[in-house]
Short mmCIF file of C-alpha atoms and ligand atoms in Angstrom, two decimals:
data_model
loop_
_atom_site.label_atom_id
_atom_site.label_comp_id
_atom_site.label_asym_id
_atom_site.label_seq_id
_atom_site.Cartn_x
_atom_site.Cartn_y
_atom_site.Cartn_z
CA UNK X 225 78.99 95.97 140.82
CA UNK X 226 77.18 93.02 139.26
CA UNK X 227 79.20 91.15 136.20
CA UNK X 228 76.82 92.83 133.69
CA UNK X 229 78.11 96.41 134.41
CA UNK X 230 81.60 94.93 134.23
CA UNK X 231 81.27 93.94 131.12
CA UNK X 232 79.40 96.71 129.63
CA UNK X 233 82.28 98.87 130.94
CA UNK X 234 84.81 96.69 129.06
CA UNK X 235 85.52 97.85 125.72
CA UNK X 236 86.00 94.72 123.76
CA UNK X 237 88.78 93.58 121.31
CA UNK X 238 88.88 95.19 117.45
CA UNK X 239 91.16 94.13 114.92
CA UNK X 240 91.41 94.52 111.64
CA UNK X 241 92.88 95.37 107.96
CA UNK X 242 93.13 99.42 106.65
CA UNK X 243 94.38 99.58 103.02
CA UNK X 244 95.87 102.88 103.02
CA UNK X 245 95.44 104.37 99.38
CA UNK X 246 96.29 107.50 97.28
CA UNK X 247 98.33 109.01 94.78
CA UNK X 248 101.79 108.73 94.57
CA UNK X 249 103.73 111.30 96.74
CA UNK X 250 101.09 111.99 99.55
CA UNK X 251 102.78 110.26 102.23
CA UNK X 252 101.01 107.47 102.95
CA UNK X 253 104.36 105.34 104.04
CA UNK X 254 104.62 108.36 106.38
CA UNK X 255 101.40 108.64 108.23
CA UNK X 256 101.58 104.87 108.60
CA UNK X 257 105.57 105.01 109.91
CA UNK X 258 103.99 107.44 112.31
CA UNK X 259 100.64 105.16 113.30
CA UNK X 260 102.60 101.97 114.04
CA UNK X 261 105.48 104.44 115.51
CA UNK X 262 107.98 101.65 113.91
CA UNK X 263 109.61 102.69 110.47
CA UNK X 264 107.75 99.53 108.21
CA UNK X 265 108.26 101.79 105.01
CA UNK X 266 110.40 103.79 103.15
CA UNK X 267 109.93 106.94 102.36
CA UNK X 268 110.90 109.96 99.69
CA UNK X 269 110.10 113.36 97.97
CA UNK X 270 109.98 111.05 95.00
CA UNK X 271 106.79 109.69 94.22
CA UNK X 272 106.79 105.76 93.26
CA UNK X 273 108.74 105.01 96.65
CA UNK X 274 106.71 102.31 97.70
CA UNK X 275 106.57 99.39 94.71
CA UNK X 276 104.74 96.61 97.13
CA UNK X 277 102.20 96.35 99.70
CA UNK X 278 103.70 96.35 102.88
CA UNK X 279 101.43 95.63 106.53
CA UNK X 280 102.39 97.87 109.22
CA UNK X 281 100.75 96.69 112.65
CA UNK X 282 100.26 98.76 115.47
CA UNK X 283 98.65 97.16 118.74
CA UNK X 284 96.86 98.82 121.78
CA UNK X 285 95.19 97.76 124.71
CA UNK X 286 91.92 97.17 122.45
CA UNK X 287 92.46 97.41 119.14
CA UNK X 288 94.95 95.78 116.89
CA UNK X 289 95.65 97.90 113.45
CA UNK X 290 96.93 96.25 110.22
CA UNK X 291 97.13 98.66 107.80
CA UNK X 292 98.50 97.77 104.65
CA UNK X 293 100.45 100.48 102.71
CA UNK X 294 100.26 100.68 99.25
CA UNK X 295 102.42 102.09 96.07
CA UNK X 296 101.22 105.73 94.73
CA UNK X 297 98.42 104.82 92.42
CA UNK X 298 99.92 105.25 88.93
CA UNK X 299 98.54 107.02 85.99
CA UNK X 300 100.55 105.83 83.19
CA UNK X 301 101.50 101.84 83.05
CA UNK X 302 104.80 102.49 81.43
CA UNK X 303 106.14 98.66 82.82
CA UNK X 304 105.44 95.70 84.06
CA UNK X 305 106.82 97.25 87.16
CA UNK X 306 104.06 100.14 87.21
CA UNK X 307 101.05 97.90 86.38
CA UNK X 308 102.43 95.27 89.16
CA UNK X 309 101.99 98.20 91.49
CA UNK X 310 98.62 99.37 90.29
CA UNK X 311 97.58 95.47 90.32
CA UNK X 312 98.39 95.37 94.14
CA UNK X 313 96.84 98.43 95.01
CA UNK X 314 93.58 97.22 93.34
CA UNK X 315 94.23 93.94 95.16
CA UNK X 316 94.76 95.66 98.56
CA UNK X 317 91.20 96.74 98.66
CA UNK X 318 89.37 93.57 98.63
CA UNK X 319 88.89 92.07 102.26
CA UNK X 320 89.64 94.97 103.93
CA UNK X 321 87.65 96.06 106.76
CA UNK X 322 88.52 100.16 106.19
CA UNK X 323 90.00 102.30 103.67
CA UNK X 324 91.67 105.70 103.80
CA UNK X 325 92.37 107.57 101.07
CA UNK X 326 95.19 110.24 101.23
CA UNK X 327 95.05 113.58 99.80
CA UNK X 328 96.94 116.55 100.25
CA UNK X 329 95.81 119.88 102.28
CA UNK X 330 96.53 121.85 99.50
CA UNK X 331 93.60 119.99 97.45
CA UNK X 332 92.09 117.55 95.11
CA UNK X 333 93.86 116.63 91.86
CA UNK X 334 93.29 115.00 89.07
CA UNK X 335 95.18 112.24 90.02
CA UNK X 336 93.46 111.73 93.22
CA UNK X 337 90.11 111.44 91.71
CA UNK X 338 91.72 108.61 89.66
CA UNK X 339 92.34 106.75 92.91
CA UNK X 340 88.76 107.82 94.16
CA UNK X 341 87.57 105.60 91.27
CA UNK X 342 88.81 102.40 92.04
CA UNK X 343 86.05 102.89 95.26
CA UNK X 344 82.22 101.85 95.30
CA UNK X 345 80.53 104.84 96.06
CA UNK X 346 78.55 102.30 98.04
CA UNK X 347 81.46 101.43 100.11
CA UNK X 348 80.67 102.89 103.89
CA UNK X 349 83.92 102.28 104.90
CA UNK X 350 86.43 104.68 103.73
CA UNK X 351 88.16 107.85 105.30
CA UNK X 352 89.82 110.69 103.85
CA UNK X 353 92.98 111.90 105.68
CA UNK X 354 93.68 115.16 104.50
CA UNK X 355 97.40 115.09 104.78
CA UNK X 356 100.57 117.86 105.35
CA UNK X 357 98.23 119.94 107.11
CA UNK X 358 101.37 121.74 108.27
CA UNK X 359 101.63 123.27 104.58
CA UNK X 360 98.73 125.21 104.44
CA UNK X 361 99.03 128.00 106.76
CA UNK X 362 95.66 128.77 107.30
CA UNK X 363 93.73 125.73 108.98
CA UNK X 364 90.13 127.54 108.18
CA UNK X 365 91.35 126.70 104.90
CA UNK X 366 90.42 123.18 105.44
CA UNK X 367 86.76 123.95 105.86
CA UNK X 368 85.48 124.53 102.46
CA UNK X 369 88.32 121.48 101.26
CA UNK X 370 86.12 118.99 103.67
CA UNK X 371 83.18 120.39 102.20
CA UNK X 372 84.05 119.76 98.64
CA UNK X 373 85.58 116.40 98.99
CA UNK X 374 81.88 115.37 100.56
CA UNK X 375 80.78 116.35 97.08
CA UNK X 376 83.39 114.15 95.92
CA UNK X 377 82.25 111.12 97.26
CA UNK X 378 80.31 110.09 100.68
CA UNK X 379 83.47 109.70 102.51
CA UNK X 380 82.26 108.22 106.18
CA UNK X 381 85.18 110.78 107.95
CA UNK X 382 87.23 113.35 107.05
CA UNK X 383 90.30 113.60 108.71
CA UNK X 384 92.76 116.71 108.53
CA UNK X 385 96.38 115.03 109.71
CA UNK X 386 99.92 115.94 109.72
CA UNK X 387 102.05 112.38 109.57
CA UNK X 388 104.82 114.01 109.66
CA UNK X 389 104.15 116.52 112.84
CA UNK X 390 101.91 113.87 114.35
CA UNK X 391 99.14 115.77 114.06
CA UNK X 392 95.93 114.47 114.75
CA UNK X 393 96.82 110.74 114.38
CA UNK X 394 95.03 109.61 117.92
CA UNK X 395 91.53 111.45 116.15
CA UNK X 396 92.78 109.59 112.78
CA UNK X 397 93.35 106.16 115.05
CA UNK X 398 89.55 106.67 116.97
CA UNK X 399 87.57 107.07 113.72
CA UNK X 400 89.63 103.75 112.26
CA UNK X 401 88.63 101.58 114.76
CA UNK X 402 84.36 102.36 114.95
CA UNK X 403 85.25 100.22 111.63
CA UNK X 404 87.38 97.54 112.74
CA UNK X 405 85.14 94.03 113.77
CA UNK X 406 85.72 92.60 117.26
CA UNK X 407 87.66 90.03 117.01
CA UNK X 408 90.92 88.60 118.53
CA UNK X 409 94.90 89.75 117.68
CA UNK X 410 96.05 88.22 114.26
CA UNK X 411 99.93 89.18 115.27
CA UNK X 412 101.67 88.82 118.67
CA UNK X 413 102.15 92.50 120.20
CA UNK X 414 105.72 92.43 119.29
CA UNK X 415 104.96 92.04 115.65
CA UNK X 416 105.07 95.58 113.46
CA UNK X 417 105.29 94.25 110.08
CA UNK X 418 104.46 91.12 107.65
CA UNK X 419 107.72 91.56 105.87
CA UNK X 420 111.09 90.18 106.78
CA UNK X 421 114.58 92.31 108.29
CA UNK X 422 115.98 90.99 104.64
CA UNK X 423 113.44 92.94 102.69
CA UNK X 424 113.39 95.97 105.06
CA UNK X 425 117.01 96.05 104.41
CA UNK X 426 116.81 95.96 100.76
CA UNK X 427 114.39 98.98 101.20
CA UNK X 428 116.28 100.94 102.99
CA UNK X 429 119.26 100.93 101.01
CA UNK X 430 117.25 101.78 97.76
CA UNK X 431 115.75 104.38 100.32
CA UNK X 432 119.15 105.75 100.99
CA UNK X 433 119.80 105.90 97.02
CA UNK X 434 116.46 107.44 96.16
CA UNK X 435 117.00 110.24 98.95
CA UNK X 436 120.77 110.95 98.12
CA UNK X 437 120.18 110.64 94.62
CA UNK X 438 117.37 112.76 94.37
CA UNK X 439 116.53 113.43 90.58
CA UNK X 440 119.85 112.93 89.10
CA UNK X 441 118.46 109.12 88.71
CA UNK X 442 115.31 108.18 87.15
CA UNK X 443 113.14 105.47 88.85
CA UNK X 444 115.22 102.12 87.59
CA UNK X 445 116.72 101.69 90.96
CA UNK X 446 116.42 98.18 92.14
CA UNK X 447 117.87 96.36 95.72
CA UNK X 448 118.89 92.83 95.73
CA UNK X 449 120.12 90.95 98.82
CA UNK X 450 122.96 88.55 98.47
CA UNK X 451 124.34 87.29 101.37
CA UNK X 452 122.82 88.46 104.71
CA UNK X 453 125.06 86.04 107.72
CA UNK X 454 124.39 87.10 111.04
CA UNK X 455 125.83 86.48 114.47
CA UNK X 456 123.98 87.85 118.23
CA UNK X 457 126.58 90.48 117.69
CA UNK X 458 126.82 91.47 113.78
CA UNK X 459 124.66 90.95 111.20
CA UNK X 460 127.43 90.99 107.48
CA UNK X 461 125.08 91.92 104.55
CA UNK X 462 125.99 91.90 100.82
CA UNK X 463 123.61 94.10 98.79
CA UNK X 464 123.35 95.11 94.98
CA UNK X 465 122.41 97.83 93.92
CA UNK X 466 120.75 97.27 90.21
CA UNK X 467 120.04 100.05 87.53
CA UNK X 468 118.87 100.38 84.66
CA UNK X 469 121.54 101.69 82.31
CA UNK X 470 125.41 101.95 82.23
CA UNK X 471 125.74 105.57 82.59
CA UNK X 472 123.42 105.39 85.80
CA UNK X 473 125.84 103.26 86.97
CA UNK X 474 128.52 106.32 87.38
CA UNK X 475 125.97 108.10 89.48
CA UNK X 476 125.10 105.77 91.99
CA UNK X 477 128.82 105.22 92.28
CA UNK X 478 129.97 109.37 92.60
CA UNK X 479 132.85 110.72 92.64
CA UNK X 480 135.98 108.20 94.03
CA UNK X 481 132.82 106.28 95.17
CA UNK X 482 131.31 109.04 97.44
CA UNK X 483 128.06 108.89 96.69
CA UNK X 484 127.96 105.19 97.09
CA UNK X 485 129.80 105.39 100.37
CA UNK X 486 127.12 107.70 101.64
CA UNK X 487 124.50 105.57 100.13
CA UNK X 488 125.76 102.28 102.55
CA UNK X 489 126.89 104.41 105.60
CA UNK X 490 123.06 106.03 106.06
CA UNK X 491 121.51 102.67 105.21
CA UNK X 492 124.12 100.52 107.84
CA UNK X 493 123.04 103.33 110.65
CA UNK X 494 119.37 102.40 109.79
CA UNK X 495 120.03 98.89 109.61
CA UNK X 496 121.93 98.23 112.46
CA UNK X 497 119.00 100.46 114.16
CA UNK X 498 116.32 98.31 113.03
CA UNK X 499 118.38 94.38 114.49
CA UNK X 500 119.80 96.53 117.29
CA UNK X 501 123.46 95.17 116.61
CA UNK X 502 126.56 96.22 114.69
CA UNK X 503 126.21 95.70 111.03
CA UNK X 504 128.76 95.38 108.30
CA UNK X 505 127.07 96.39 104.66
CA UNK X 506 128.62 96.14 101.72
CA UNK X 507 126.69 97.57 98.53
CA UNK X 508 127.73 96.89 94.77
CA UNK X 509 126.13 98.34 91.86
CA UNK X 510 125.41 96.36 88.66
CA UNK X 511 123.32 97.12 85.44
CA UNK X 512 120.70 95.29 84.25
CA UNK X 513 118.86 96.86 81.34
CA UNK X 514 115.00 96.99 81.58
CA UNK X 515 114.91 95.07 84.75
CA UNK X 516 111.83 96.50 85.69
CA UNK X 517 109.90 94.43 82.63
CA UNK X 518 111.73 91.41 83.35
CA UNK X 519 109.57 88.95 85.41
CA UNK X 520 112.24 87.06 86.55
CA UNK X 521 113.67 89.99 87.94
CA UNK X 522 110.60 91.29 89.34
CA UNK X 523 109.94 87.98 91.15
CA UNK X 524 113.56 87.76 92.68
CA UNK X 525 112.64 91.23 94.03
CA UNK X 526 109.80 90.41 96.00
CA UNK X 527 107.36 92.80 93.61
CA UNK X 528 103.75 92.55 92.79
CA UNK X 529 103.16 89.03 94.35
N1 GTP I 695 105.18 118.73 105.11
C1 GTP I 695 104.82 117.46 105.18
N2 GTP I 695 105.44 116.55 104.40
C2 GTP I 695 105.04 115.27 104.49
C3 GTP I 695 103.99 114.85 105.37
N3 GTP I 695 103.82 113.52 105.20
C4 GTP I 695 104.72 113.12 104.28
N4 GTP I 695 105.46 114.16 103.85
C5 GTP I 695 106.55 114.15 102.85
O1 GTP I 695 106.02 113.78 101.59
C6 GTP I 695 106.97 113.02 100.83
C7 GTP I 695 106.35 111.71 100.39
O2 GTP I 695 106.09 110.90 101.50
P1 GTP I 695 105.87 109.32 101.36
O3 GTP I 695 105.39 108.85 102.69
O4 GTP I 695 107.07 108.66 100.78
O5 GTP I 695 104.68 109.32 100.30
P2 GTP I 695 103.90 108.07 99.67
O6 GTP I 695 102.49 108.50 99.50
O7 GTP I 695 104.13 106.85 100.48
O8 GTP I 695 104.62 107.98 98.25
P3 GTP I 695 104.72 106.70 97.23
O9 GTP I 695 105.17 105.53 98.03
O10 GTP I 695 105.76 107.14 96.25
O11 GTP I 695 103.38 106.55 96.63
C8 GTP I 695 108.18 112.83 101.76
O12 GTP I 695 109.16 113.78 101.42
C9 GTP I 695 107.60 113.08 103.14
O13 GTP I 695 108.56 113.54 104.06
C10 GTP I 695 103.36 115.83 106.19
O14 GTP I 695 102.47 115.61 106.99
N5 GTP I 695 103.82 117.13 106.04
MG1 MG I 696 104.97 105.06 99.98
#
C-alpha cells in the first residue's frame, strides 16, 4: 500500500459549532442530552426551560461536535428575561458552521415558522430534525410532513428523530458532520460542556423545582449559588431558590416543607451523580419581586451574557 492510499483511506478530523434552534418545548435540551450522551441541560414539559446558551460537546474518533443549545424561541418579550433569551438565540447563529432547527412530528406551527425566520433562506447549512417521532403512530405519516417543510424552506436534510428513544441520532450525527470543516479538537475529549459544575448545579435544582412544581408555579423561578466548598470526598452546597412573589414562596416550600425537601433530595442525587462524590445540599427559598427585569439580578445569574 503506497502512503497515498493510506491517506485517502483516512477520514480526516471535523469539528465544529451546531446551534440547535426551535420553539420552546420541542426538546432540543433533550436530543442534545442524548447526542453528547452527558446530561449538559435541563430539561421539562414546561417550555422556557432553557434561559442561556449552553455548549454540549460530544467527541468521536473523527469528528468533534459542539452544539450549542439554545432557549425556546419566544413569541412575546414580556421581560428583560425573555428578550435576553431571544437575544442569545439570535446571537447563537452567527459563526456557526450548522444549524438544526427542531420541530415536532406532529407538525409545523405557527411558532415554528417564527423561528424559521430568523434563517437566510440562502443559508445551505441548516437541518430539520423532526422530533418525538415516537408520538405519531404512523411513521408514513412523516412523508408528506418532509414534503411540506421542503416547501417551507430549502432545508439541506430532513431528519425524523426520537431524542428521547434514541432514535435515529447516529443518521442525525452523519448528516451534521458533511457540514462540519476539518479542522483540529477545540476541547480535550474529556470535556462535555463550556459551563461550570456551579452552574449545572444551579440548573438542576431549578430543574428539580420546575418538574415537581409543574404548573402550580409560573416561570419566576430563579437558582442562585451561595456557598459551594468541596472536599475529594463531599462537595457542601448552599443554594437559593428565588421567586417572584410571596405567595409563591409557600409553594416551593409545601406542606411542613415537603415539596422543598423533594425539590433538594432529587437535585443532591443528580448532583452528587454529576462530581461522582457525596454531596450535602441545602436549598432556601427567598422572594425577590420582578427579578427577572432586574439586570443586576440577571447578571448574578449567569443570563443572556
Ligand atoms: N415523546 C417524546 N418526548 C420528548 C422527546 N424529546 C423531548 N421530549 C419531551 O419534551 C419536553 C420538552 O423537552 P426539552 O428538551 O426540555 O425541550 P426544549 O426544546 O429544550 O424546551 P425549552 O428549553 O423550554 O425551549 C420534555 O418533557 C421532554 O421529555 C421525544 O423524542 N419524544
Ligand atoms: Mg431547553
Amino acid at each position: 500500500m503506497t502512503e497515498n492510499t493510506v491517506t485517502e483511506e483516512t477520514k480526516e478530523f471535523r469539528s465544529g459549532y451546531v446551534a440547535v434552534i426551535g420553539r420552546p418545548n420541542v426538546g432540543k435540551s433533550t436530543l442534545i442530552n442524548a447526542l453528547v450522551g452527558e446530561k449538559v441541560s435541563i430539561t421539562s414539559k414546561k417550555p422556557q426551560t432553557t434561559r442561556d446558551r449552553i455548549m454540549g460537546v460530544l467527541t468521536t474518533d473523527d469528528t468533534q461536535y459542539i452544539f450549542v443549545d439554545t432557549p425556546g424561541f419566544q413569541t412575546k418579550h414580556s421581560s428583560e428575561l425573555l428578550s435576553r433569551m431571544n437575544q442569545s438565540v439570535k446571537s447563537s447563529l452567527a459563526d456557526v458552521d450548522a444549524v438544526v432547527l427542531v420541530i415536532e412530528a406532529t407538525g409545523w406551527r405557527p411558532e415554528d415558522l417564527t423561528v424559521l425566520s430568523l434563517l437566510s433562506k440562502e443559508a445551505k447549512n441548516v437541518i430539520l430534525a423532526i422530533n418525538k417521532t415516537d408520538e405519531v403512530k404512523e411513521s408514513e405519516a412523516m412523508l408528506p410532513l418532509i414534503t411540506e417543510s421542503m416547501q417551507k424552506f430549502p432545508f439541506a436534510e430532513v431528519v425524523p428523530v426520537s431524542a428521547e428513544k434514541g432514535r435515529q441520532l447516529k443518521v442525525l450525527l452523519q448528516v451534521i458532520r458533511k457540514f462540519l470543516p476539518e479542522g483540529d479538537k477545540l476541547f480535550e475529549d474529556d470535556i462535555y460542556t463550556d459551563k461550570s459544575p456551579r452552574f449545572l448545579a444551579a440548573e438542576i435544582i431549578r430543574e428539580k423545582a420546575f418538574r415537581l412544581l409543574g404548573d402550580e408555579l409560573p416561570y419566576g423561578v430563579a437558582v442562585m449559588i451561595d456557598k459551594w466548598e468541596e472536599t475529594d470526598k463531599l462537595a457542601r452546597i448552599f443554594a437559593t431558590l428565588i421567586v417572584n412573589r410571596e405567595s409563591h414562596k409557600g409553594i416551593v416550600i409545601g406542606e411542613k416543607g415537603a415539596k422543598l425537601r423533594e425539590i433538594s433530595r432529587l437535585a443532591r442525587e443528580d448532583i452528587e451523580e454529576m462530581l461522582g462524590k457525596k454531596v450535602y445540599l441545602e436549598v432556601w427559598v427567598r422572594v425577590r419581586k420582578g427579578w427577572g427585569d432586574d439586570a443586576g439580578v440577571l447578571k448574578s445569574l449567569g443570563y443572556g451574557q
